[in-house]
mmCIF file of C-alpha atoms in Angstrom:
data_model
loop_
_atom_site.group_PDB
_atom_site.id
_atom_site.type_symbol
_atom_site.label_atom_id
_atom_site.label_comp_id
_atom_site.label_asym_id
_atom_site.label_seq_id
_atom_site.Cartn_x
_atom_site.Cartn_y
_atom_site.Cartn_z
ATOM 1 C CA ASN K 1 109.377 97.693 122.380
ATOM 2 C CA ALA K 2 107.410 99.640 119.950
ATOM 3 C CA GLY K 3 105.282 96.800 118.510
ATOM 4 C CA VAL K 4 104.013 97.665 115.050
ATOM 5 C CA THR K 5 104.835 101.109 113.571
ATOM 6 C CA GLN K 6 103.393 102.728 110.734
ATOM 7 C CA THR K 7 104.685 105.705 108.654
ATOM 8 C CA PRO K 8 103.511 108.223 107.775
ATOM 9 C CA LYS K 9 100.431 108.806 109.702
ATOM 10 C CA PHE K 10 98.615 111.028 107.250
ATOM 11 C CA ARG K 11 99.106 111.725 103.680
ATOM 12 C CA VAL K 12 97.242 113.310 100.863
ATOM 13 C CA LEU K 13 98.068 112.579 97.291
ATOM 14 C CA LYS K 14 96.823 113.485 93.976
ATOM 15 C CA THR K 15 95.322 111.142 91.637
ATOM 16 C CA GLY K 16 98.195 109.291 89.666
ATOM 17 C CA GLN K 17 100.885 109.947 92.152
ATOM 18 C CA SER K 18 102.653 107.205 93.888
ATOM 19 C CA MET K 19 103.852 106.440 97.500
ATOM 20 C CA THR K 20 104.977 103.802 99.808
ATOM 21 C CA LEU K 21 103.774 103.055 103.093
ATOM 22 C CA LEU K 22 106.219 101.650 105.718
ATOM 23 C CA CYS K 23 105.451 99.144 108.315
ATOM 24 C CA ALA K 24 108.022 98.015 110.943
ATOM 25 C CA GLN K 25 107.776 95.502 113.788
ATOM 26 C CA ASP K 26 110.247 94.732 116.455
ATOM 27 C CA MET K 27 108.726 91.487 117.715
ATOM 28 C CA ASN K 28 110.476 89.254 115.123
ATOM 29 C CA HIS K 29 107.064 88.012 113.639
ATOM 30 C CA GLU K 30 107.008 85.931 110.628
ATOM 31 C CA TYR K 31 103.601 86.906 109.481
ATOM 32 C CA MET K 32 102.830 90.543 108.390
ATOM 33 C CA TYR K 33 99.657 91.799 106.756
ATOM 34 C CA TRP K 34 98.248 94.998 104.966
ATOM 35 C CA TYR K 35 94.440 95.873 105.597
ATOM 36 C CA ARG K 36 92.391 98.872 104.412
ATOM 37 C CA GLN K 37 89.542 99.979 106.480
ATOM 38 C CA ASP K 38 86.551 101.739 104.922
ATOM 39 C CA PRO K 39 83.329 102.778 106.703
ATOM 40 C CA GLY K 40 80.858 100.086 106.866
ATOM 41 C CA MET K 41 83.359 97.482 105.265
ATOM 42 C CA GLY K 42 85.355 96.343 108.230
ATOM 43 C CA LEU K 43 88.965 95.183 107.687
ATOM 44 C CA ARG K 44 89.878 93.815 104.071
ATOM 45 C CA LEU K 45 93.181 92.240 103.472
ATOM 46 C CA ILE K 46 95.172 93.729 100.645
ATOM 47 C CA HIS K 47 98.337 91.637 100.827
ATOM 48 C CA TYR K 48 100.368 89.470 103.147
ATOM 49 C CA SER K 49 103.607 87.924 103.964
ATOM 50 C CA VAL K 50 104.470 84.596 105.616
ATOM 51 C CA GLY K 51 108.130 85.404 106.008
ATOM 52 C CA GLU K 52 110.931 87.311 104.628
ATOM 53 C CA GLY K 53 111.020 87.449 100.761
ATOM 54 C CA THR K 54 107.404 86.322 100.467
ATOM 55 C CA THR K 55 104.358 87.982 99.505
ATOM 56 C CA ALA K 56 100.833 86.807 98.661
ATOM 57 C CA LYS K 57 97.525 88.542 97.624
ATOM 58 C CA GLY K 58 94.567 89.135 99.973
ATOM 59 C CA GLU K 59 91.114 90.010 99.314
ATOM 60 C CA VAL K 60 91.617 93.371 97.579
ATOM 61 C CA PRO K 61 95.162 93.415 95.949
ATOM 62 C CA ASP K 62 94.495 95.439 92.785
ATOM 63 C CA GLY K 63 96.286 98.744 92.633
ATOM 64 C CA TYR K 64 98.829 97.773 95.256
ATOM 65 C CA ASN K 65 102.132 96.121 95.493
ATOM 66 C CA VAL K 66 104.230 94.954 98.450
ATOM 67 C CA SER K 67 107.776 93.909 99.439
ATOM 68 C CA ARG K 68 109.253 92.090 102.404
ATOM 69 C CA LEU K 69 112.973 92.527 101.997
ATOM 70 C CA LYS K 70 113.709 92.443 105.537
ATOM 71 C CA LYS K 71 111.789 90.330 108.097
ATOM 72 C CA GLN K 72 111.004 93.448 110.313
ATOM 73 C CA ASN K 73 109.500 95.613 107.485
ATOM 74 C CA PHE K 74 106.571 95.185 105.058
ATOM 75 C CA LEU K 75 106.092 98.105 102.445
ATOM 76 C CA LEU K 76 102.926 98.723 100.608
ATOM 77 C CA GLY K 77 103.189 100.693 97.454
ATOM 78 C CA LEU K 78 100.689 102.520 95.429
ATOM 79 C CA GLU K 79 101.994 103.033 91.858
ATOM 80 C CA SER K 80 99.360 105.354 90.641
ATOM 81 C CA ALA K 81 96.851 106.495 93.191
ATOM 82 C CA ALA K 82 93.181 106.730 92.747
ATOM 83 C CA PRO K 83 90.422 108.186 94.599
ATOM 84 C CA SER K 84 89.077 104.798 95.358
ATOM 85 C CA GLN K 85 92.106 104.147 97.510
ATOM 86 C CA THR K 86 91.246 106.741 100.007
ATOM 87 C CA SER K 87 91.084 104.806 103.256
ATOM 88 C CA VAL K 88 92.687 104.005 106.526
ATOM 89 C CA TYR K 89 95.564 101.407 105.941
ATOM 90 C CA PHE K 90 96.542 99.227 108.778
ATOM 91 C CA CYS K 91 99.515 97.076 109.195
ATOM 92 C CA ALA K 92 99.546 93.886 111.245
ATOM 93 C CA SER K 93 101.951 91.210 112.291
ATOM 94 C CA ARG K 94 101.806 87.881 114.176
ATOM 95 C CA ALA K 95 103.918 84.946 115.395
ATOM 96 C CA GLY K 96 100.983 82.837 116.732
ATOM 97 C CA SER K 97 97.441 83.553 116.428
ATOM 98 C CA PRO K 98 96.409 87.069 117.571
ATOM 99 C CA LEU K 99 97.383 89.803 115.269
ATOM 100 C CA HIS K 100 99.150 92.908 116.485
ATOM 101 C CA PHE K 101 98.018 96.128 114.617
ATOM 102 C CA GLY K 102 99.670 99.510 114.194
ATOM 103 C CA ASN K 103 97.784 102.626 114.643
ATOM 104 C CA GLY K 104 97.194 103.088 110.859
ATOM 105 C CA THR K 105 97.795 105.617 107.899
ATOM 106 C CA ARG K 106 95.064 107.826 106.780
ATOM 107 C CA LEU K 107 95.294 108.362 103.038
ATOM 108 C CA THR K 108 93.344 110.756 100.895
ATOM 109 C CA VAL K 109 93.595 110.827 97.162
ATOM 110 C CA THR K 110 92.103 113.686 95.551
ATOM 111 C CA GLY V 1 85.686 83.264 100.168
ATOM 112 C CA GLN V 2 84.976 82.917 103.717
ATOM 113 C CA GLN V 3 82.753 85.532 105.247
ATOM 114 C CA LEU V 4 81.750 86.591 108.757
ATOM 115 C CA ASN V 5 78.381 88.161 109.571
ATOM 116 C CA GLN V 6 78.742 90.393 112.699
ATOM 117 C CA SER V 7 75.592 91.812 114.311
ATOM 118 C CA PRO V 8 74.329 94.240 115.236
ATOM 119 C CA GLN V 9 76.034 96.795 113.100
ATOM 120 C CA SER V 10 75.723 99.462 115.945
ATOM 121 C CA MET V 11 74.143 99.858 119.315
ATOM 122 C CA PHE V 12 73.304 102.830 121.588
ATOM 123 C CA ILE V 13 72.914 101.963 125.061
ATOM 124 C CA GLN V 14 72.786 103.612 128.616
ATOM 125 C CA GLU V 15 75.761 103.339 131.074
ATOM 126 C CA GLY V 16 75.412 100.429 133.330
ATOM 127 C CA GLU V 17 73.663 98.181 130.717
ATOM 128 C CA ASP V 18 74.889 94.991 129.442
ATOM 129 C CA VAL V 19 75.855 94.518 125.970
ATOM 130 C CA SER V 20 75.948 91.388 123.583
ATOM 131 C CA MET V 21 77.064 91.023 119.954
ATOM 132 C CA ASN V 22 77.822 87.953 117.952
ATOM 133 C CA CYS V 23 79.413 86.646 114.695
ATOM 134 C CA THR V 24 78.382 83.984 112.670
ATOM 135 C CA SER V 25 80.103 81.997 109.628
ATOM 136 C CA SER V 26 79.325 79.666 106.843
ATOM 137 C CA SER V 27 82.846 78.075 107.626
ATOM 138 C CA ILE V 28 84.440 76.510 110.562
ATOM 139 C CA PHE V 29 86.886 78.368 112.394
ATOM 140 C CA ASN V 30 89.770 76.916 114.686
ATOM 141 C CA THR V 31 90.153 80.341 116.372
ATOM 142 C CA TRP V 32 87.821 83.149 116.997
ATOM 143 C CA LEU V 33 89.379 86.449 118.090
ATOM 144 C CA TRP V 34 87.706 89.834 119.515
ATOM 145 C CA TYR V 35 89.246 93.143 118.906
ATOM 146 C CA LYS V 36 88.292 96.628 119.928
ATOM 147 C CA GLN V 37 89.119 99.728 118.079
ATOM 148 C CA ASP V 38 89.183 103.296 119.558
ATOM 149 C CA PRO V 39 88.908 106.266 117.221
ATOM 150 C CA GLY V 40 92.286 106.869 115.570
ATOM 151 C CA GLU V 41 93.871 103.841 116.696
ATOM 152 C CA GLY V 42 94.526 100.339 115.470
ATOM 153 C CA PRO V 43 92.338 97.479 116.726
ATOM 154 C CA VAL V 44 93.544 95.900 120.038
ATOM 155 C CA LEU V 45 92.930 92.101 121.114
ATOM 156 C CA LEU V 46 90.439 91.638 123.771
ATOM 157 C CA ILE V 47 89.951 87.838 123.936
ATOM 158 C CA ALA V 48 91.387 84.972 122.008
ATOM 159 C CA LEU V 49 89.375 81.543 121.856
ATOM 160 C CA TYR V 50 91.035 78.491 120.676
ATOM 161 C CA LYS V 51 88.658 75.544 121.453
ATOM 162 C CA ALA V 52 85.011 74.885 120.714
ATOM 163 C CA GLY V 53 82.656 75.542 123.552
ATOM 164 C CA GLU V 54 85.502 77.657 125.227
ATOM 165 C CA LEU V 55 84.179 80.452 127.601
ATOM 166 C CA THR V 56 86.685 83.164 128.402
ATOM 167 C CA SER V 57 86.473 86.264 130.433
ATOM 168 C CA ASN V 58 88.555 89.477 130.599
ATOM 169 C CA GLY V 59 87.157 91.696 133.351
ATOM 170 C CA ARG V 60 83.649 92.731 132.323
ATOM 171 C CA LEU V 61 84.046 91.002 129.042
ATOM 172 C CA THR V 62 83.048 87.460 128.404
ATOM 173 C CA ALA V 63 83.398 85.717 124.905
ATOM 174 C CA GLN V 64 82.541 82.268 123.790
ATOM 175 C CA PHE V 65 83.609 79.913 120.970
ATOM 176 C CA GLY V 66 80.486 78.003 119.583
ATOM 177 C CA ILE V 67 80.148 74.400 119.612
ATOM 178 C CA THR V 68 79.497 74.197 115.936
ATOM 179 C CA ARG V 69 82.880 76.167 115.522
ATOM 180 C CA LYS V 70 80.806 78.528 113.299
ATOM 181 C CA ASP V 71 79.939 81.412 115.753
ATOM 182 C CA SER V 72 81.182 83.319 118.788
ATOM 183 C CA PHE V 73 79.681 85.938 120.955
ATOM 184 C CA LEU V 74 81.094 88.802 122.904
ATOM 185 C CA ASN V 75 79.188 90.178 126.152
ATOM 186 C CA ILE V 76 80.184 93.349 127.814
ATOM 187 C CA SER V 77 78.543 93.595 131.478
ATOM 188 C CA ALA V 78 77.795 96.934 133.054
ATOM 189 C CA SER V 79 78.986 99.126 130.242
ATOM 190 C CA ILE V 80 80.948 102.332 130.917
ATOM 191 C CA PRO V 81 81.723 105.224 128.678
ATOM 192 C CA SER V 82 85.189 104.047 127.829
ATOM 193 C CA ASP V 83 83.420 100.963 126.150
ATOM 194 C CA VAL V 84 82.638 103.155 123.287
ATOM 195 C CA GLY V 85 84.411 102.020 120.207
ATOM 196 C CA ILE V 86 84.185 99.523 117.219
ATOM 197 C CA TYR V 87 84.285 95.882 118.208
ATOM 198 C CA PHE V 88 85.445 93.306 115.438
ATOM 199 C CA CYS V 89 85.340 89.557 115.493
ATOM 200 C CA ALA V 90 87.792 87.611 113.481
ATOM 201 C CA GLY V 91 88.105 83.913 112.615
ATOM 202 C CA GLN V 92 91.045 81.904 111.386
ATOM 203 C CA GLY V 93 90.580 78.382 109.829
ATOM 204 C CA GLY V 94 92.914 75.562 110.204
ATOM 205 C CA GLY V 95 96.029 75.813 108.140
ATOM 206 C CA SER V 96 95.046 79.219 107.029
ATOM 207 C CA GLU V 97 97.591 82.323 107.113
ATOM 208 C CA LYS V 98 94.618 84.816 107.025
ATOM 209 C CA LEU V 99 92.201 85.996 109.529
ATOM 210 C CA VAL V 100 88.686 86.889 108.368
ATOM 211 C CA PHE V 101 87.077 89.877 109.961
ATOM 212 C CA GLY V 102 83.638 90.758 110.757
ATOM 213 C CA LYS V 103 82.211 94.249 109.651
ATOM 214 C CA GLY V 104 82.146 95.458 113.297
ATOM 215 C CA THR V 105 79.779 96.574 115.846
ATOM 216 C CA LYS V 106 79.839 100.433 116.723
ATOM 217 C CA LEU V 107 79.051 100.775 120.354
ATOM 218 C CA THR V 108 77.924 104.138 121.769
ATOM 219 C CA VAL V 109 77.432 104.396 125.648
ATOM 220 C CA ASN V 110 75.295 107.283 126.957
ATOM 221 C CA PRO V 111 76.493 108.394 130.453
#
């Protein structure tokens, strides 16, 4: 039982490049979330999903897109990366109340 | 939107000291959660609180769900070096799919 797995762990992009971050959970959770963590800002919600095939915007959705084609996977896409998207990205999932987090993806955009 | 005010932002303490941190909100929450984040890892749940007035312990950690449902505190007794990390509070309102996080309290413990 791996819990919440994020890939890749690290990535460096040039401005304008695109990439997809993958989140996979093996706990059969309905709810999945993408957060970004920046120094002094805490965790800010980007997008979330309440079930397979659904997505919704969070607090800071601009510049990101998501898809939940399968219940166990939640993809976060950056179509045209900007330096302001340099951050640590965390995926989380839940069935009831507590969120279970992955170990993060550190993304640097130069 | 909903916001949580978490304080203090950082703490520098000596090993063996007790620690207290808290979160306040302008909104009522039905659930309060406390997480700890170690460097390079994701947050891990420490304590979950589901009822106003609830006081829950997990080893040396104790957390309380405020009576007004707008605040919560976390205490750590007899701190040890491995308590170092960032502690986050999070609240969830009734019927909401989203958790709101505080900005974290960074704890440093000097041996």
